Amino acid sequence: MKRNLFYALAAVAWLALPWSGSAAAATIPEQAAAIAAQIKQPVIPQDVRVSVCDYGAVSADRQDDLPAFQQAVQAVHDKGGGVVEVPPGHFYLAGPLTLLSRVELHLQDGAVVEFSNRPRDYEKYIVLTRFECTECYNYSPFIYANGAEDIAITGSGKERQGIIDGHGEAWWPWVGAGLWKNCAPSQYEDSENLKDMGNSDVPVEQRVFGKGHYLRPSLIAPYASKRILIKGVRIKDSPMYNVAPALCEDVTIDHVTIQAAGPNTDGVDPDACRNVWIKDSDFTTGDDCIAIKAGRDNDGRRVGVPTENVVIERNVFHDGHGGVTVGSEMAGGVSHVYSLNNRMDSPNLRWAYRFKTNSQRGGGLTDFNAYGDTIQQVSRAVLTVDMAYDGGDVGEYTPDIHGLHMQNITANAHHKPLATVYTYERNPVYDFTWQDCTLTGVNVYDGQAIRCENTPQANITYTNVTVNGKPYVGPQ
């Protein structure tokens, strides 16, 4: 009840912003800048600083440094806040680390924090979290916080920046699909059971997984926390999502490199979060680079918290399924998303923009704005709206996707359609605009740069757009 009241008050505050009433007149960069300006950064004392070595951590001895790390975090927290330093060297944690309010974990250049690749080391750490956007108790994320305020994970962002290594390859076979098809054990049964629990309103306290179950944890996943900064570090090989804040407010991801090749190793997945700024970062992932989410199915509708006010700028997207993705779990709704001056370039990147859901997941996306992005290479299309995702029209909750605005986009579709749009007859995409865009390599079929199913071509407008070197205003 308190959480829902908080977000209701936050929504009122959003409506009161001085720029929101004139959003139609403001440019996309101005709107994004107004959101970024209101995102609060953590306030953490810098005069209190301790080293994990002061509490017994020893580099490269392969002994468990988790007690030393956790004691250092607790000590700094008890002093009113400060910085926990990780010096150069390899430190091994046989279990998850919990951050506390007003604590910054700072990795010096050359520092490597490695997490155990043995699932049994995490069996006694069961916490409230989300798995695929459904609330449950499960293995703790490797770096976790619950209800914390003013927390940070930082490094220099330079070539020798600190590394956080999840050694997720030990967990990836649990997915039981793709390269790991028919592996045992598999998450399939547990995943289906959790979905059923969420859809049947089983109390969250009864949704307990962990030992004897096979739902993979995320690497960094603060929960219900405020003012979070992750900056200047390299994050690699999570068991599942790499950075996955849920029900958080004021989240900044800055100059972060994310590298992972396993299943569902999304880069950054804000879920039911407000005020998120992802900038100047580099993504090579085994799934979506950024996936904006807002709860799954009935469980997401029960919680009823949207994701809103997301600014994504000056990032580089390499391998992945989607560069900037919304969904597929968006039951609480997603709005006010801005993608600016990003670069997408890889033959292993399927789509630059990917919006996916179905009529069981429901929800919707309103007010998505892309400006100044450069798409140099994708393998399927520049953009997709996919309501046929994971079963298609199989439920009672019709999604609503509208207000998609693409401006100053330069893209090479590499002989693929500019976009594909799959909706239902009752809910076409509308208010879909392209303005001042230069689009090459587009496979234009029967005059259509965008292939639509159940969305009329008339719902898409083009202003000062060139396709393959010629002005384009839509199918003639």
Tab-separated table of C-alpha atoms in Angstrom:
chain	number	residue	atom	x	y	z
A	1	MET	CA	0.000	0.000	0.000
A	2	LYS	CA	2.784	2.445	0.911
A	3	ARG	CA	4.662	1.597	-2.271
A	4	ASN	CA	1.622	2.236	-4.475
A	5	LEU	CA	0.961	5.536	-2.665
A	6	PHE	CA	4.560	6.571	-3.270
A	7	TYR	CA	4.278	5.985	-6.999
A	8	ALA	CA	0.917	7.749	-7.131
A	9	LEU	CA	2.497	10.812	-5.547
A	10	ALA	CA	5.422	10.491	-7.965
A	11	ALA	CA	2.996	10.535	-10.877
A	12	VAL	CA	1.440	13.760	-9.557
A	13	ALA	CA	4.920	15.262	-9.312
A	14	TRP	CA	5.569	14.281	-12.949
A	15	LEU	CA	2.452	16.126	-14.093
A	16	ALA	CA	3.594	19.195	-12.189
A	17	LEU	CA	6.922	19.476	-14.019
A	18	PRO	CA	7.165	22.874	-15.694
A	19	TRP	CA	8.099	21.419	-19.088
A	20	SER	CA	5.529	18.640	-19.259
A	21	GLY	CA	2.641	20.950	-20.082
A	22	SER	CA	4.522	22.244	-23.132
A	23	ALA	CA	6.039	18.920	-24.148
A	24	ALA	CA	4.469	19.139	-27.595
A	25	ALA	CA	6.340	22.385	-28.279
A	26	ALA	CA	9.650	21.258	-26.799
A	27	THR	CA	12.134	19.363	-28.950
A	28	ILE	CA	12.957	15.747	-28.178
A	29	PRO	CA	16.413	16.692	-26.805
A	30	GLU	CA	14.833	19.364	-24.603
A	31	GLN	CA	12.295	16.907	-23.223
A	32	ALA	CA	15.033	14.346	-22.506
A	33	ALA	CA	17.230	16.983	-20.867
A	34	ALA	CA	14.369	17.980	-18.578
A	35	ILE	CA	14.010	14.387	-17.402
A	36	ALA	CA	17.767	13.923	-16.930
A	37	ALA	CA	17.938	17.140	-14.902
A	38	GLN	CA	15.443	15.828	-12.357
A	39	ILE	CA	17.205	12.488	-11.806
A	40	LYS	CA	18.782	12.637	-8.352
A	41	GLN	CA	22.286	11.314	-7.792
A	42	PRO	CA	23.277	9.498	-4.587
A	43	VAL	CA	24.698	11.617	-1.802
A	44	ILE	CA	27.497	9.612	-0.178
A	45	PRO	CA	30.140	10.996	2.211
A	46	GLN	CA	33.610	10.816	0.696
A	47	ASP	CA	35.616	11.497	3.851
A	48	VAL	CA	34.971	8.021	5.282
A	49	ARG	CA	36.963	5.478	3.265
A	50	VAL	CA	37.976	1.934	4.138
A	51	SER	CA	39.615	-0.871	2.189
A	52	VAL	CA	38.193	-4.372	2.059
A	53	CYS	CA	41.730	-5.455	2.953
A	54	ASP	CA	41.311	-3.725	6.329
A	55	TYR	CA	38.690	-6.377	7.091
A	56	GLY	CA	40.671	-9.390	5.940
A	57	ALA	CA	40.251	-9.576	2.159
A	58	VAL	CA	43.370	-10.982	0.467
A	59	SER	CA	43.964	-10.708	-3.250
A	60	ALA	CA	44.464	-13.837	-5.359
A	61	ASP	CA	44.413	-16.390	-2.543
A	62	ARG	CA	41.099	-17.933	-3.758
A	63	GLN	CA	39.738	-17.794	-0.222
A	64	ASP	CA	36.301	-16.353	0.378
A	65	ASP	CA	36.455	-12.560	0.669
A	66	LEU	CA	32.702	-12.115	1.080
A	67	PRO	CA	32.860	-11.726	4.895
A	68	ALA	CA	35.470	-8.979	4.558
A	69	PHE	CA	33.463	-7.142	1.886
A	70	GLN	CA	30.229	-7.350	3.873
A	71	GLN	CA	31.904	-6.246	7.101
A	72	ALA	CA	33.431	-3.258	5.318
A	73	VAL	CA	30.021	-2.272	3.906
A	74	GLN	CA	28.422	-2.607	7.345
A	75	ALA	CA	31.164	-0.597	9.041
A	76	VAL	CA	30.879	2.287	6.585
A	77	HIS	CA	27.097	2.242	6.814
A	78	ASP	CA	27.287	2.346	10.627
A	79	LYS	CA	29.485	5.448	10.408
A	80	GLY	CA	26.802	7.259	8.438
A	81	GLY	CA	28.106	6.348	5.009
A	82	GLY	CA	31.260	6.417	2.937
A	83	VAL	CA	33.364	4.522	0.423
A	84	VAL	CA	34.474	0.891	0.482
A	85	GLU	CA	37.625	0.609	-1.633
A	86	VAL	CA	38.592	-2.510	-3.596
A	87	PRO	CA	42.316	-2.238	-4.443
A	88	PRO	CA	43.993	-3.776	-7.505
A	89	GLY	CA	43.950	-7.568	-7.488
A	90	HIS	CA	41.540	-10.494	-7.757
A	91	PHE	CA	39.013	-10.926	-4.975
A	92	TYR	CA	36.760	-13.961	-4.713
A	93	LEU	CA	33.266	-13.856	-3.213
A	94	ALA	CA	31.570	-17.175	-2.443
A	95	GLY	CA	28.128	-15.632	-2.161
A	96	PRO	CA	26.223	-12.392	-2.746
A	97	LEU	CA	27.095	-8.955	-1.400
A	98	THR	CA	24.361	-6.709	0.046
A	99	LEU	CA	24.831	-2.957	-0.250
A	100	LEU	CA	23.444	-0.659	2.429
A	101	SER	CA	22.348	2.962	2.350
A	102	ARG	CA	24.968	5.664	1.777
A	103	VAL	CA	27.661	3.196	0.749
A	104	GLU	CA	29.772	3.372	-2.407
A	105	LEU	CA	31.685	0.298	-3.548
A	106	HIS	CA	34.645	1.683	-5.476
A	107	LEU	CA	36.806	-0.579	-7.641
A	108	GLN	CA	40.242	0.857	-8.235
A	109	ASP	CA	41.918	0.276	-11.595
A	110	GLY	CA	43.030	-3.334	-11.819
A	111	ALA	CA	40.500	-4.587	-9.251
A	112	VAL	CA	38.537	-7.710	-10.168
A	113	VAL	CA	35.612	-8.909	-8.065
A	114	GLU	CA	34.857	-12.519	-9.010
A	115	PHE	CA	31.774	-14.321	-7.807
A	116	SER	CA	31.703	-18.049	-7.177
A	117	ASN	CA	30.453	-20.207	-10.033
A	118	ARG	CA	29.009	-22.785	-7.608
A	119	PRO	CA	25.246	-22.411	-7.129
A	120	ARG	CA	25.516	-24.121	-3.731
A	121	ASP	CA	27.387	-21.060	-2.431
A	122	TYR	CA	24.180	-19.041	-2.835
A	123	GLU	CA	21.697	-21.498	-1.323
A	124	LYS	CA	21.448	-19.791	2.072
A	125	TYR	CA	20.911	-16.344	0.563
A	126	ILE	CA	17.233	-16.213	-0.440
A	127	VAL	CA	15.788	-12.716	-0.853
A	128	LEU	CA	12.780	-10.855	-2.195
A	129	THR	CA	13.429	-10.169	-5.853
A	130	ARG	CA	11.889	-10.644	-9.275
A	131	PHE	CA	12.445	-13.414	-11.792
A	132	GLU	CA	11.398	-12.385	-15.288
A	133	CYS	CA	9.442	-9.551	-13.639
A	134	THR	CA	7.381	-11.746	-11.297
A	135	GLU	CA	7.941	-11.248	-7.570
A	136	CYS	CA	9.341	-14.159	-5.594
A	137	TYR	CA	11.961	-15.238	-3.088
A	138	ASN	CA	14.958	-16.641	-4.906
A	139	TYR	CA	18.736	-16.769	-4.978
A	140	SER	CA	20.031	-13.310	-4.148
A	141	PRO	CA	21.415	-11.223	-6.978
A	142	PHE	CA	25.188	-11.178	-6.614
A	143	ILE	CA	25.090	-7.487	-5.651
A	144	TYR	CA	21.780	-6.694	-3.969
A	145	ALA	CA	20.041	-4.005	-1.965
A	146	ASN	CA	16.506	-3.787	-0.627
A	147	GLY	CA	15.034	-0.494	0.456
A	148	ALA	CA	18.405	1.227	0.324
A	149	GLU	CA	19.011	4.891	-0.450
A	150	ASP	CA	22.117	6.495	-1.930
A	151	ILE	CA	24.191	3.538	-3.138
A	152	ALA	CA	26.880	3.350	-5.791
A	153	ILE	CA	29.240	0.990	-7.584
A	154	THR	CA	32.024	2.936	-9.232
A	155	GLY	CA	35.338	2.715	-11.063
A	156	SER	CA	37.461	4.978	-13.216
A	157	GLY	CA	35.911	4.043	-16.558
A	158	LYS	CA	39.403	3.855	-18.034
A	159	GLU	CA	41.093	0.941	-19.809
A	160	ARG	CA	42.014	-0.820	-16.560
A	161	GLN	CA	38.679	-0.101	-14.912
A	162	GLY	CA	37.462	-2.463	-12.240
A	163	ILE	CA	35.701	-5.641	-13.321
A	164	ILE	CA	32.734	-7.461	-11.785
A	165	ASP	CA	32.659	-11.040	-13.078
A	166	GLY	CA	29.580	-13.209	-12.486
A	167	HIS	CA	31.029	-16.415	-14.007
A	168	GLY	CA	27.545	-17.096	-15.288
A	169	GLU	CA	28.619	-19.902	-17.574
A	170	ALA	CA	28.021	-22.323	-14.686
A	171	TRP	CA	24.365	-21.236	-14.529
A	172	TRP	CA	23.565	-20.861	-18.233
A	173	PRO	CA	22.734	-24.549	-18.853
A	174	TRP	CA	19.742	-24.122	-16.526
A	175	VAL	CA	17.916	-22.272	-19.313
A	176	GLY	CA	17.432	-25.573	-21.145
A	177	ALA	CA	17.102	-23.896	-24.542
A	178	GLY	CA	19.185	-22.711	-27.464
A	179	LEU	CA	22.762	-23.866	-27.146
A	180	TRP	CA	21.749	-25.388	-23.814
A	181	LYS	CA	18.757	-27.341	-25.113
A	182	ASN	CA	17.997	-30.532	-23.183
A	183	CYS	CA	20.467	-29.644	-20.440
A	184	ALA	CA	19.559	-30.842	-16.962
A	185	PRO	CA	18.632	-29.397	-14.578
A	186	SER	CA	16.358	-26.917	-16.364
A	187	GLN	CA	14.493	-23.828	-15.190
A	188	TYR	CA	11.405	-24.677	-17.277
A	189	GLU	CA	9.254	-26.251	-14.577
A	190	ASP	CA	10.129	-23.639	-11.946
A	191	SER	CA	9.585	-20.808	-14.404
A	192	GLU	CA	6.147	-22.125	-15.351
A	193	ASN	CA	5.247	-22.641	-11.694
A	194	LEU	CA	6.214	-19.070	-10.843
A	195	LYS	CA	4.154	-17.698	-13.742
A	196	ASP	CA	1.162	-19.708	-12.511
A	197	MET	CA	1.679	-18.394	-8.974
A	198	GLY	CA	1.763	-14.825	-10.233
A	199	ASN	CA	-1.307	-15.280	-12.395
A	200	SER	CA	-3.184	-16.992	-9.548
A	201	ASP	CA	-2.301	-14.334	-6.954
A	202	VAL	CA	-0.429	-16.755	-4.735
A	203	PRO	CA	0.997	-14.607	-1.902
A	204	VAL	CA	4.576	-13.579	-2.629
A	205	GLU	CA	5.709	-15.062	0.700
A	206	GLN	CA	4.727	-18.492	-0.627
A	207	ARG	CA	6.694	-18.154	-3.870
A	208	VAL	CA	9.943	-19.483	-2.478
A	209	PHE	CA	12.623	-20.861	-4.767
A	210	GLY	CA	16.387	-21.251	-4.352
A	211	LYS	CA	17.882	-24.569	-3.300
A	212	GLY	CA	16.344	-27.417	-5.262
A	213	HIS	CA	15.043	-24.978	-7.881
A	214	TYR	CA	16.615	-23.534	-10.984
A	215	LEU	CA	15.749	-19.880	-11.428
A	216	ARG	CA	18.956	-18.017	-12.217
A	217	PRO	CA	19.845	-14.840	-10.292
A	218	SER	CA	20.847	-11.519	-11.831
A	219	LEU	CA	24.266	-9.992	-11.242
A	220	ILE	CA	23.388	-6.508	-9.928
A	221	ALA	CA	19.750	-5.998	-8.934
A	222	PRO	CA	18.754	-3.421	-6.309
A	223	TYR	CA	15.132	-3.710	-5.206
A	224	ALA	CA	12.807	-0.909	-4.063
A	225	SER	CA	15.762	1.445	-3.653
A	226	LYS	CA	16.432	5.108	-4.453
A	227	ARG	CA	19.310	7.110	-5.906
A	228	ILE	CA	21.521	4.461	-7.433
A	229	LEU	CA	24.704	5.020	-9.444
A	230	ILE	CA	26.709	2.441	-11.396
A	231	LYS	CA	29.607	4.131	-13.125
A	232	GLY	CA	32.956	3.374	-14.714
A	233	VAL	CA	33.101	-0.416	-14.279
A	234	ARG	CA	33.106	-3.456	-16.545
A	235	ILE	CA	30.372	-6.006	-15.849
A	236	LYS	CA	30.540	-9.439	-17.397
A	237	ASP	CA	28.896	-12.840	-17.596
A	238	SER	CA	25.920	-12.661	-15.308
A	239	PRO	CA	23.917	-15.856	-14.779
A	240	MET	CA	20.983	-13.901	-16.211
A	241	TYR	CA	20.280	-10.139	-16.493
A	242	ASN	CA	23.415	-8.115	-15.782
A	243	VAL	CA	21.912	-4.970	-14.216
A	244	ALA	CA	18.247	-5.266	-13.231
A	245	PRO	CA	16.881	-2.646	-10.828
A	246	ALA	CA	13.269	-3.325	-9.827
A	247	LEU	CA	10.840	-0.855	-8.250
A	248	CYS	CA	13.632	1.702	-7.975
A	249	GLU	CA	13.791	5.455	-8.439
A	250	ASP	CA	16.601	7.665	-9.751
A	251	VAL	CA	18.939	5.137	-11.365
A	252	THR	CA	22.022	6.241	-13.321
A	253	ILE	CA	24.183	3.912	-15.429
A	254	ASP	CA	27.203	5.843	-16.692
A	255	HIS	CA	30.319	4.757	-18.633
A	256	VAL	CA	29.664	1.070	-17.973
A	257	THR	CA	30.823	-1.759	-20.229
A	258	ILE	CA	28.678	-4.890	-20.239
A	259	GLN	CA	29.876	-8.105	-21.864
A	260	ALA	CA	28.003	-11.396	-21.767
A	261	ALA	CA	27.194	-14.179	-24.196
A	262	GLY	CA	24.858	-16.438	-22.274
A	263	PRO	CA	21.072	-16.851	-22.506
A	264	ASN	CA	18.957	-13.946	-21.218
A	265	THR	CA	22.089	-11.977	-20.373
A	266	ASP	CA	20.412	-8.628	-21.004
A	267	GLY	CA	22.549	-5.590	-20.324
A	268	VAL	CA	20.360	-3.197	-18.308
A	269	ASP	CA	16.731	-4.040	-17.503
A	270	PRO	CA	14.928	-1.394	-15.432
A	271	ASP	CA	11.679	-2.978	-14.219
A	272	ALA	CA	8.908	-0.792	-12.755
A	273	CYS	CA	11.396	2.046	-12.220
A	274	ARG	CA	11.058	5.807	-12.413
A	275	ASN	CA	13.785	8.212	-13.573
A	276	VAL	CA	16.463	6.121	-15.275
A	277	TRP	CA	19.478	7.530	-17.123
A	278	ILE	CA	21.670	5.160	-19.154
A	279	LYS	CA	24.508	6.948	-20.882
A	280	ASP	CA	27.947	6.653	-22.476
A	281	SER	CA	28.021	2.864	-22.040
A	282	ASP	CA	28.950	-0.088	-24.231
A	283	PHE	CA	26.881	-3.257	-24.686
A	284	THR	CA	27.687	-6.704	-26.049
A	285	THR	CA	25.075	-9.127	-24.761
A	286	GLY	CA	23.469	-12.511	-25.292
A	287	ASP	CA	19.981	-10.991	-25.364
A	288	ASP	CA	18.568	-7.458	-25.382
A	289	CYS	CA	21.131	-4.745	-24.657
A	290	ILE	CA	18.586	-2.617	-22.798
A	291	ALA	CA	15.129	-4.005	-22.007
A	292	ILE	CA	12.664	-1.695	-20.277
A	293	LYS	CA	10.109	-3.689	-18.301
A	294	ALA	CA	7.151	-3.120	-15.963
A	295	GLY	CA	6.012	-6.352	-14.355
A	296	ARG	CA	4.640	-9.520	-15.873
A	297	ASP	CA	1.053	-10.599	-16.541
A	298	ASN	CA	-1.337	-10.549	-13.556
A	299	ASP	CA	1.504	-10.065	-11.088
A	300	GLY	CA	2.561	-6.894	-12.870
A	301	ARG	CA	-1.011	-5.663	-12.886
A	302	ARG	CA	-1.337	-6.471	-9.174
A	303	VAL	CA	1.708	-4.360	-8.296
A	304	GLY	CA	0.619	-1.750	-10.811
A	305	VAL	CA	3.858	0.226	-11.053
A	306	PRO	CA	4.932	1.584	-14.455
A	307	THR	CA	8.354	2.393	-15.784
A	308	GLU	CA	8.589	6.013	-16.846
A	309	ASN	CA	11.104	8.758	-17.580
A	310	VAL	CA	13.966	6.816	-19.175
A	311	VAL	CA	16.801	8.578	-21.024
A	312	ILE	CA	19.231	6.463	-23.059
A	313	GLU	CA	21.990	8.446	-24.726
A	314	ARG	CA	25.420	8.196	-26.349
A	315	ASN	CA	25.686	4.434	-25.892
A	316	VAL	CA	27.172	1.902	-28.301
A	317	PHE	CA	25.283	-1.319	-28.969
A	318	HIS	CA	27.085	-4.290	-30.476
A	319	ASP	CA	25.758	-7.863	-30.293
A	320	GLY	CA	22.309	-8.468	-28.883
A	321	HIS	CA	18.709	-9.162	-29.785
A	322	GLY	CA	17.491	-5.574	-29.476
A	323	GLY	CA	19.439	-2.388	-28.877
A	324	VAL	CA	16.708	-0.425	-27.090
A	325	THR	CA	13.871	-2.797	-26.200
A	326	VAL	CA	10.593	-2.354	-24.364
A	327	GLY	CA	9.030	-5.553	-23.010
A	328	SER	CA	8.139	-8.199	-23.239
A	329	GLU	CA	6.958	-7.796	-19.637
A	330	MET	CA	5.184	-4.422	-19.563
A	331	ALA	CA	1.946	-5.068	-17.658
A	332	GLY	CA	2.361	-1.895	-15.589
A	333	GLY	CA	2.944	0.244	-18.672
A	334	VAL	CA	5.975	2.124	-20.001
A	335	SER	CA	6.058	5.796	-20.957
A	336	HIS	CA	8.359	8.745	-21.655
A	337	VAL	CA	11.358	6.902	-23.119
A	338	TYR	CA	14.090	8.781	-24.967
A	339	SER	CA	16.864	7.295	-27.104
A	340	LEU	CA	19.367	9.931	-28.224
A	341	ASN	CA	22.612	9.884	-30.184
A	342	ASN	CA	23.265	6.183	-29.712
A	343	ARG	CA	25.157	4.012	-32.190
A	344	MET	CA	24.021	0.498	-33.135
A	345	ASP	CA	26.400	-1.526	-35.245
A	346	SER	CA	26.723	-5.295	-35.436
A	347	PRO	CA	25.667	-8.097	-37.788
A	348	ASN	CA	24.641	-9.864	-34.568
A	349	LEU	CA	22.250	-7.104	-33.494
A	350	ARG	CA	18.784	-8.110	-34.672
A	351	TRP	CA	16.897	-4.843	-34.208
A	352	ALA	CA	17.863	-1.339	-33.154
A	353	TYR	CA	14.441	-0.806	-31.511
A	354	ARG	CA	12.316	-3.705	-30.322
A	355	PHE	CA	8.862	-3.447	-28.734
A	356	LYS	CA	7.347	-6.808	-27.766
A	357	THR	CA	4.354	-8.057	-25.810
A	358	ASN	CA	1.121	-10.037	-26.257
A	359	SER	CA	-2.445	-10.020	-24.965
A	360	GLN	CA	-1.590	-12.019	-21.851
A	361	ARG	CA	1.288	-9.747	-20.873
A	362	GLY	CA	-0.698	-6.665	-21.869
A	363	GLY	CA	0.413	-3.220	-20.813
A	364	GLY	CA	1.671	-0.761	-23.340
A	365	LEU	CA	4.184	1.799	-24.500
A	366	THR	CA	3.404	5.476	-24.855
A	367	ASP	CA	5.704	8.313	-25.881
A	368	PHE	CA	8.842	6.674	-27.221
A	369	ASN	CA	11.215	9.162	-28.833
A	370	ALA	CA	14.412	8.466	-30.778
A	371	TYR	CA	16.593	11.342	-31.901
A	372	GLY	CA	19.984	11.415	-33.605
A	373	ASP	CA	20.631	7.676	-33.353
A	374	THR	CA	22.897	6.085	-35.950
A	375	ILE	CA	22.116	2.523	-37.026
A	376	GLN	CA	24.969	1.182	-39.098
A	377	GLN	CA	24.040	-2.488	-39.171
A	378	VAL	CA	21.208	-4.754	-38.005
A	379	SER	CA	20.269	-8.255	-39.097
A	380	ARG	CA	16.426	-8.185	-39.180
A	381	ALA	CA	15.029	-4.639	-39.228
A	382	VAL	CA	15.686	-1.228	-37.766
A	383	LEU	CA	12.508	-1.414	-35.659
A	384	THR	CA	9.916	-4.000	-34.733
A	385	VAL	CA	6.586	-3.904	-32.936
A	386	ASP	CA	5.806	-7.522	-32.101
A	387	MET	CA	2.522	-8.491	-30.482
A	388	ALA	CA	2.946	-12.023	-31.768
A	389	TYR	CA	5.662	-12.521	-29.163
A	390	ASP	CA	5.508	-15.757	-27.138
A	391	GLY	CA	2.079	-16.937	-28.202
A	392	GLY	CA	0.526	-13.786	-29.616
A	393	ASP	CA	-3.156	-13.059	-29.058
A	394	VAL	CA	-3.716	-15.519	-26.201
A	395	GLY	CA	-5.170	-13.369	-23.406
A	396	GLU	CA	-7.642	-10.704	-22.380
A	397	TYR	CA	-5.291	-7.747	-21.928
A	398	THR	CA	-4.920	-5.956	-25.233
A	399	PRO	CA	-1.632	-4.011	-25.395
A	400	ASP	CA	-1.564	-0.367	-26.454
A	401	ILE	CA	1.490	0.953	-28.290
A	402	HIS	CA	1.375	4.468	-29.685
A	403	GLY	CA	3.311	7.703	-29.761
A	404	LEU	CA	6.477	6.430	-31.462
A	405	HIS	CA	8.530	9.326	-32.796
A	406	MET	CA	11.714	8.818	-34.820
A	407	GLN	CA	13.621	11.980	-35.676
A	408	ASN	CA	17.041	12.702	-37.233
A	409	ILE	CA	17.727	8.981	-37.559
A	410	THR	CA	20.437	7.754	-39.904
A	411	ALA	CA	20.085	4.064	-40.655
A	412	ASN	CA	21.314	1.383	-43.035
A	413	ALA	CA	18.846	-1.508	-42.991
A	414	HIS	CA	21.213	-3.806	-44.915
A	415	HIS	CA	18.531	-5.007	-47.336
A	416	LYS	CA	15.969	-5.610	-44.608
A	417	PRO	CA	12.656	-3.778	-44.010
A	418	LEU	CA	12.863	-0.471	-42.217
A	419	ALA	CA	10.411	-1.881	-39.670
A	420	THR	CA	7.945	-4.686	-39.066
A	421	VAL	CA	4.698	-4.073	-37.184
A	422	TYR	CA	2.574	-6.993	-35.973
A	423	THR	CA	-0.541	-6.011	-34.011
A	424	TYR	CA	-4.152	-7.151	-33.695
A	425	GLU	CA	-7.009	-5.610	-35.702
A	426	ARG	CA	-8.435	-4.005	-32.555
A	427	ASN	CA	-5.251	-2.199	-31.495
A	428	PRO	CA	-3.172	-0.843	-34.352
A	429	VAL	CA	-0.138	1.284	-33.637
A	430	TYR	CA	-0.947	4.963	-34.161
A	431	ASP	CA	0.800	8.312	-33.848
A	432	PHE	CA	3.901	6.750	-35.414
A	433	THR	CA	6.122	9.379	-37.040
A	434	TRP	CA	9.410	9.567	-38.917
A	435	GLN	CA	10.909	13.015	-39.411
A	436	ASP	CA	14.185	14.271	-40.914
A	437	CYS	CA	15.550	10.744	-41.373
A	438	THR	CA	18.046	9.365	-43.891
A	439	LEU	CA	17.426	5.661	-44.472
A	440	THR	CA	19.430	3.478	-46.828
A	441	GLY	CA	19.594	-0.215	-47.686
A	442	VAL	CA	15.852	-0.544	-47.082
A	443	ASN	CA	14.049	-3.476	-48.657
A	444	VAL	CA	10.980	-1.709	-50.052
A	445	TYR	CA	8.301	-4.217	-51.063
A	446	ASP	CA	5.227	-3.057	-52.981
A	447	GLY	CA	6.079	0.499	-51.997
A	448	GLN	CA	6.221	-0.390	-48.296
A	449	ALA	CA	9.343	0.433	-46.313
A	450	ILE	CA	7.518	-0.784	-43.186
A	451	ARG	CA	5.715	-4.144	-43.273
A	452	CYS	CA	2.476	-3.962	-41.300
A	453	GLU	CA	0.013	-6.558	-40.131
A	454	ASN	CA	-3.244	-5.048	-38.812
A	455	THR	CA	-1.825	-1.538	-38.586
A	456	PRO	CA	-2.835	0.707	-41.521
A	457	GLN	CA	0.006	2.361	-43.399
A	458	ALA	CA	-1.945	5.612	-42.969
A	459	ASN	CA	-1.135	5.493	-39.239
A	460	ILE	CA	2.532	6.146	-40.070
A	461	THR	CA	3.616	9.572	-41.258
A	462	TYR	CA	6.879	10.607	-42.904
A	463	THR	CA	8.188	14.176	-43.004
A	464	ASN	CA	11.395	15.032	-44.838
A	465	VAL	CA	12.432	11.376	-45.011
A	466	THR	CA	14.604	9.810	-47.695
A	467	VAL	CA	14.619	6.066	-48.340
A	468	ASN	CA	17.366	4.697	-50.566
A	469	GLY	CA	18.200	8.199	-51.741
A	470	LYS	CA	14.650	9.236	-52.685
A	471	PRO	CA	12.006	11.223	-50.801
A	472	TYR	CA	9.525	8.918	-49.109
A	473	VAL	CA	6.050	9.725	-47.809
A	474	GLY	CA	4.713	6.179	-47.604
A	475	PRO	CA	3.282	3.643	-50.076
A	476	GLN	CA	1.815	5.312	-53.179
